[in-house]
Coordinates of C-alpha atoms and ligand atoms in Angstrom, one line a residue:
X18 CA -33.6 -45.2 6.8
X19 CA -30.6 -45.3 4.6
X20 CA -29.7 -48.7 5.6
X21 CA -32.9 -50.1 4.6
X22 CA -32.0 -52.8 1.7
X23 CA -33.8 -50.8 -1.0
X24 CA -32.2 -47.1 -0.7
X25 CA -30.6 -46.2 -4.1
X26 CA -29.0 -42.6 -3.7
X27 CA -28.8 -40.4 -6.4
X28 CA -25.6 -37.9 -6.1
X29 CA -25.5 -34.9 -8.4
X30 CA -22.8 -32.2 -9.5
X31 CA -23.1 -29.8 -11.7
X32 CA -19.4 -30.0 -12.9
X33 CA -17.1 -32.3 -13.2
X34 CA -14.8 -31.0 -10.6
X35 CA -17.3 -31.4 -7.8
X36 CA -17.7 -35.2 -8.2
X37 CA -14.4 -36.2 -8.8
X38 CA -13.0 -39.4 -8.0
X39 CA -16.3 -40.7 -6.9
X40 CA -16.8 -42.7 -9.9
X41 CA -13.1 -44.1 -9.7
X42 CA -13.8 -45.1 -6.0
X43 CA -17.4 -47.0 -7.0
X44 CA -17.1 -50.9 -7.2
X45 CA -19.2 -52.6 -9.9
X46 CA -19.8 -49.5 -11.7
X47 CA -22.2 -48.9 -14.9
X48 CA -22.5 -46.2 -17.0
X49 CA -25.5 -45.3 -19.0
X50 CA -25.7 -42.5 -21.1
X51 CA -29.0 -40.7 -21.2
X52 CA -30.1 -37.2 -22.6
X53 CA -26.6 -35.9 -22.8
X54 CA -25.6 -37.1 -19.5
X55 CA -23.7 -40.3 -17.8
X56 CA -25.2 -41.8 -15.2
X57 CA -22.9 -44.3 -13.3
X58 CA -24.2 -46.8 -11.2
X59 CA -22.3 -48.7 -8.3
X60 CA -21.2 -49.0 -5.0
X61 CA -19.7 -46.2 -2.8
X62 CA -18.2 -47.7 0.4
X63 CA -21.4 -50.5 0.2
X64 CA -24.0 -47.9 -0.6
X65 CA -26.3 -48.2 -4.1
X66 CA -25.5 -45.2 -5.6
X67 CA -25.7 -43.5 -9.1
X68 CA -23.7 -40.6 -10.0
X69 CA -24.2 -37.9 -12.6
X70 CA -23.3 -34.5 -13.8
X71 CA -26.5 -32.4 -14.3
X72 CA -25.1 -29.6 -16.3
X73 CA -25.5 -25.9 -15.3
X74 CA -28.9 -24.2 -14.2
X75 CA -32.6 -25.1 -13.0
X76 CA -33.5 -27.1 -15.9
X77 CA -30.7 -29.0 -16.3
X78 CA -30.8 -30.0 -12.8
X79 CA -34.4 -30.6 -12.6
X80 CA -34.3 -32.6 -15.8
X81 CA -31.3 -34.8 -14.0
X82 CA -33.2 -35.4 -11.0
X83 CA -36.5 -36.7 -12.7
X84 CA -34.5 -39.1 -14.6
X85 CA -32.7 -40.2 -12.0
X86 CA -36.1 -41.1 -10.2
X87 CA -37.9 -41.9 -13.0
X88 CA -35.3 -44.2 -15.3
X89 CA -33.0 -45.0 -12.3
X90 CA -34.8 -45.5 -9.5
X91 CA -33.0 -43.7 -6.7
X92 CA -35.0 -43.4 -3.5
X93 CA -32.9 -40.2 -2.3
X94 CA -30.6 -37.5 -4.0
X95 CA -28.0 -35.7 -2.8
X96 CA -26.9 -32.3 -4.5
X97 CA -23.1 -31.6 -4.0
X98 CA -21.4 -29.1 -5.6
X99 CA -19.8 -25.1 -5.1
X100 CA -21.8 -21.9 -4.0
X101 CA -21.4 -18.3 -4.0
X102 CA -21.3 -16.1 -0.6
X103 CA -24.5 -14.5 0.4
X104 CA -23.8 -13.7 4.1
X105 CA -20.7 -11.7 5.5
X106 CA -20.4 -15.1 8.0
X107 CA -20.1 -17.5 5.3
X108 CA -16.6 -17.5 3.9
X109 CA -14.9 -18.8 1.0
X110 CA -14.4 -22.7 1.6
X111 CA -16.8 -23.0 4.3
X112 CA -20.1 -25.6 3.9
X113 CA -23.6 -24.6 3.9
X114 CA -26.4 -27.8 3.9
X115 CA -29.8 -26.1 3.0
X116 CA -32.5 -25.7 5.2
X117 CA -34.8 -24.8 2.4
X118 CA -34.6 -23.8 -1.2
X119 CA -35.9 -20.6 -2.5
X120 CA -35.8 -20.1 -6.8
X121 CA -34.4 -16.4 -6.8
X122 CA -35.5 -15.6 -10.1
X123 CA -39.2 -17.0 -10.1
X124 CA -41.8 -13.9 -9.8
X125 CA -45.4 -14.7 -11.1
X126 CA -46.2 -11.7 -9.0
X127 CA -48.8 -10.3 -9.2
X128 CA -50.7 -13.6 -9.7
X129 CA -48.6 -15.5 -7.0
X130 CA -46.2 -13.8 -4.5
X131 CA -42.8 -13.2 -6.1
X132 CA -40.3 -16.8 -5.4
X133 CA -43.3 -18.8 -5.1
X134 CA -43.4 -21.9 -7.1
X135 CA -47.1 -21.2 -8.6
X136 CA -49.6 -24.1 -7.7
X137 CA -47.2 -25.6 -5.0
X138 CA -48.4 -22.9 -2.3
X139 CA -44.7 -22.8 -1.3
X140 CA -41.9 -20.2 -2.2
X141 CA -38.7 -22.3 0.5
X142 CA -38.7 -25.4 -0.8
X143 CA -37.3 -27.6 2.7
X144 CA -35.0 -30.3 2.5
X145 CA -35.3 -33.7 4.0
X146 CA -34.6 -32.9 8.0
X147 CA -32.6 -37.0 8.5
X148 CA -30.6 -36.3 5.3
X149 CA -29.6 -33.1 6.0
X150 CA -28.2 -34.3 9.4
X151 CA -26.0 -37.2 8.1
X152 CA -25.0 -34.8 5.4
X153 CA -24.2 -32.3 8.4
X154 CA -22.6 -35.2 10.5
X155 CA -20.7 -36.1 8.1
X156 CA -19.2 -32.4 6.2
X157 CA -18.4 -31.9 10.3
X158 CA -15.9 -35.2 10.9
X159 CA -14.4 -34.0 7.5
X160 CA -14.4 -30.1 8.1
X161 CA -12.5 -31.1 11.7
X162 CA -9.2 -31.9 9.1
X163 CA -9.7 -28.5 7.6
X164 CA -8.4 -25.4 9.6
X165 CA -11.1 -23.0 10.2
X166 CA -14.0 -24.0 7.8
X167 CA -17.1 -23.9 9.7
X168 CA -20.5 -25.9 8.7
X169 CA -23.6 -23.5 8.1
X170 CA -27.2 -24.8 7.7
X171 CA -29.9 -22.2 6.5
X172 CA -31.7 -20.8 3.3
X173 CA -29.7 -21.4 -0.6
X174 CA -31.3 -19.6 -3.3
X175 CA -30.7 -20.9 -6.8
X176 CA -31.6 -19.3 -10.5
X177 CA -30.4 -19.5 -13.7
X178 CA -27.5 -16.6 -13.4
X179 CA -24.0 -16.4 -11.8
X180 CA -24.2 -14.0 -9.4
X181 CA -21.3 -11.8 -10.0
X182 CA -22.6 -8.1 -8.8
X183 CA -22.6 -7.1 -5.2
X184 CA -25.5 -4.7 -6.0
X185 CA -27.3 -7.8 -7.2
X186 CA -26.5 -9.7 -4.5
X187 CA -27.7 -7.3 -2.5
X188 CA -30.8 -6.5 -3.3
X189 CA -32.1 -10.7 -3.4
X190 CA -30.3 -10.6 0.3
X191 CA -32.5 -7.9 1.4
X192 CA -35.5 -10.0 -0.8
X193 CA -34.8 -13.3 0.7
X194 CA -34.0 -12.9 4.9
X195 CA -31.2 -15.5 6.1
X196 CA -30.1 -16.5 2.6
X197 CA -26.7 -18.2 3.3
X198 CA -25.5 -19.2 -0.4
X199 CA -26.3 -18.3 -4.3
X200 CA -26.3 -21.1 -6.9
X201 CA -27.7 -22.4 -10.0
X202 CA -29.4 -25.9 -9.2
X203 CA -30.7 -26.6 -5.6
X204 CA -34.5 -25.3 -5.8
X205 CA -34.7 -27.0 -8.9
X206 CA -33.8 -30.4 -7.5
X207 CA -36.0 -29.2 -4.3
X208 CA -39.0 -28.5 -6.7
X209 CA -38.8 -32.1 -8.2
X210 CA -38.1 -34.3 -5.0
X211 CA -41.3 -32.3 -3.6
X212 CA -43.6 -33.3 -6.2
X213 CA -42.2 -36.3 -7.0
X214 CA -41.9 -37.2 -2.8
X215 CA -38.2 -38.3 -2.8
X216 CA -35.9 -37.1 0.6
X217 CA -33.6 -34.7 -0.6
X218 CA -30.4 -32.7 -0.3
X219 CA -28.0 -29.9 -1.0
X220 CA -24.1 -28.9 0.1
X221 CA -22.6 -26.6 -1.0
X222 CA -18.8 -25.4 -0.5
X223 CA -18.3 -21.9 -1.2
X224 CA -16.3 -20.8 -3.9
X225 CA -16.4 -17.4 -4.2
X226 CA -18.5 -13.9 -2.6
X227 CA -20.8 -13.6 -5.9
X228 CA -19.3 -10.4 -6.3
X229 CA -16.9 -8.6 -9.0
X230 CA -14.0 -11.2 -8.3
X231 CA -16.4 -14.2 -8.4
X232 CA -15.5 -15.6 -11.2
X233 CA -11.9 -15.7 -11.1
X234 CA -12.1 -16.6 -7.9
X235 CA -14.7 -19.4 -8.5
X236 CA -12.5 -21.0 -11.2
X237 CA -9.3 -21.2 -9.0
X238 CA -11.4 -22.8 -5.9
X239 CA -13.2 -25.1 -7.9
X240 CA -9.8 -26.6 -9.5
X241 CA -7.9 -26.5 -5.9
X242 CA -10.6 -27.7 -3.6
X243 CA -14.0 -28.2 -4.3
X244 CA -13.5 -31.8 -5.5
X245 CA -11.2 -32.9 -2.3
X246 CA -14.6 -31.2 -0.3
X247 CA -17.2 -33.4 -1.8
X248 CA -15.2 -36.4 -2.2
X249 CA -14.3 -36.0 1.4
X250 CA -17.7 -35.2 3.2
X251 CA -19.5 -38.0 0.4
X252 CA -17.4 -40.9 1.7
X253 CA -17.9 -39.9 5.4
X254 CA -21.7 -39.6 4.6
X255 CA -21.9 -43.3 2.5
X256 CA -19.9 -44.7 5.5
X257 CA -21.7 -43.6 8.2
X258 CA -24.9 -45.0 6.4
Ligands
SAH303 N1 -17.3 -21.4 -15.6 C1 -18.0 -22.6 -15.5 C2 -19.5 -22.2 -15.2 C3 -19.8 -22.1 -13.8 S1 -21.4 -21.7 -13.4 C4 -17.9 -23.5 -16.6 O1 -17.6 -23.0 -17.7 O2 -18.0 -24.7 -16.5 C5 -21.2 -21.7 -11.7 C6 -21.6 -23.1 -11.1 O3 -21.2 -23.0 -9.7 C7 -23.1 -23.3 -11.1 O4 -23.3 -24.7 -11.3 C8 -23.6 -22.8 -9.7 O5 -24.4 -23.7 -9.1 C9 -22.3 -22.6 -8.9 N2 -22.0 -21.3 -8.4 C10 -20.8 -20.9 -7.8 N3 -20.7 -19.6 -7.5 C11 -21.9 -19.1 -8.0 C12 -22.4 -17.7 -8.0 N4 -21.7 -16.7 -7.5 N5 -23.6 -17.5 -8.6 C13 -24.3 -18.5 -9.1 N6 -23.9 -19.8 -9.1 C14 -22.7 -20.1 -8.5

């Protein structure tokens, strides 16, 4: 599928840090500013790609993705960036690749069941099954240099609120069975590649428990290693393509 001639592949971040040096490694790169954001088109290791910082939250990311459709015309996306904890087995700097994509914070109850998307008939949003196994493929050559970081795959729940509260955390754990990771952006980018009908996905390395110390210890992992991560597991997964 990838290597079909017309795949374009959207990559997003939220920040900075988890895209860096990906522009400086594109050839024939173009940048177009649109709606507050850059979007940077060019080659990654002979794949089409375009590149772009979403900003933090559901709309932001949502907004990113439909214009990267929409304006850009990429035919796949791919969400990298950093995630809290949200299960004793996933530790800081391991990878999780969603499954499927829950929004924590929707709840239209009692007119819809609380996290379902309202009209969609869905509350886990899935992710595109090939993607998410050359992402996997991929974060595992590149997890093999890094001692003990193990690969995850499973359910990442995203709203608009850093998760810094273990009572919090808690209670959407005991909410949402088998959630792996907290974020800010995945189910948004889920909800828009499922209407829109564009093969999607998400990786996340994790950057702190989304507890009391999460956001000192966020801050310090996304400057030390979240960037090496994505750079890392998005050049194996452009390669392999
Ligand atoms: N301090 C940062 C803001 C970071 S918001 C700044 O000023 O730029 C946290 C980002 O990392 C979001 O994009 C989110 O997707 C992800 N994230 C990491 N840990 C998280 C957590 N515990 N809860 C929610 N989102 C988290």
């Amino acid at each position: 599928m990838l290597t079909e001639k017309k795949t374009r592949l959207g990559i997003i971040s939220a920040l900075a840090e988890e895209q860096e040096g990906l522009i400086h490694a594109m050839t024939d790169a173009v940048r177009h500013t649109h709606g507050m954001r850059d979007y940077t088109a060019g080659k990654l290791w002979n794949m089409d790609t375009v590149a772009v910082l979403s900003r933090i939250g559901k709309v932001a990311a949502a907004m990113t993705a439909v214009t990267l459709v929409e304006k850009f015309g990429v035919t796949h996306i791919v969400f990298t960036g950093v995630a809290g904890s949200a299960d004793r087995a996933v530790q800081v700097g391991d990878v999780v690749i969603a499954e499927s994509l829950v929004q924590h914070d929707m709840d239209a109850s009692p007119l819809f069941p609380r996290f379902e998307v309202p009209l969609t008939g869905l509350s886990h949003l899935p992710s595109d099954l090939e993607l998410g196994s050359r992402l996997a493929h991929a974060a595992t050559t590149f997890l093999e240099g890094e001692n003990g970081a193990t690969l995850h795959r499973g359910l990442i729940g995203s709203g608009d609120q850093f998760i810094h509260d273990g009572v919090r955390l808690a209670a959407l754990k005991s909410a949402l069975p088998g959630l792996l990771a907290v974020e800010m952006e995945g189910a948004a980018v889920a909800q828009v590649c499922f209407e829109l009908g564009i093969p999607f996905a998400v990786i996340r390395t994790i950057s702190d428990n989304a507890n009391e110390s999460a956001a000192t210890d966020f801050m310090h992992f996304v400057k030390t290693v979240a960037s090496r991560y994505a750079f890392g597991i998005i050049e194996r997964f452009c390669r392999q393509a």
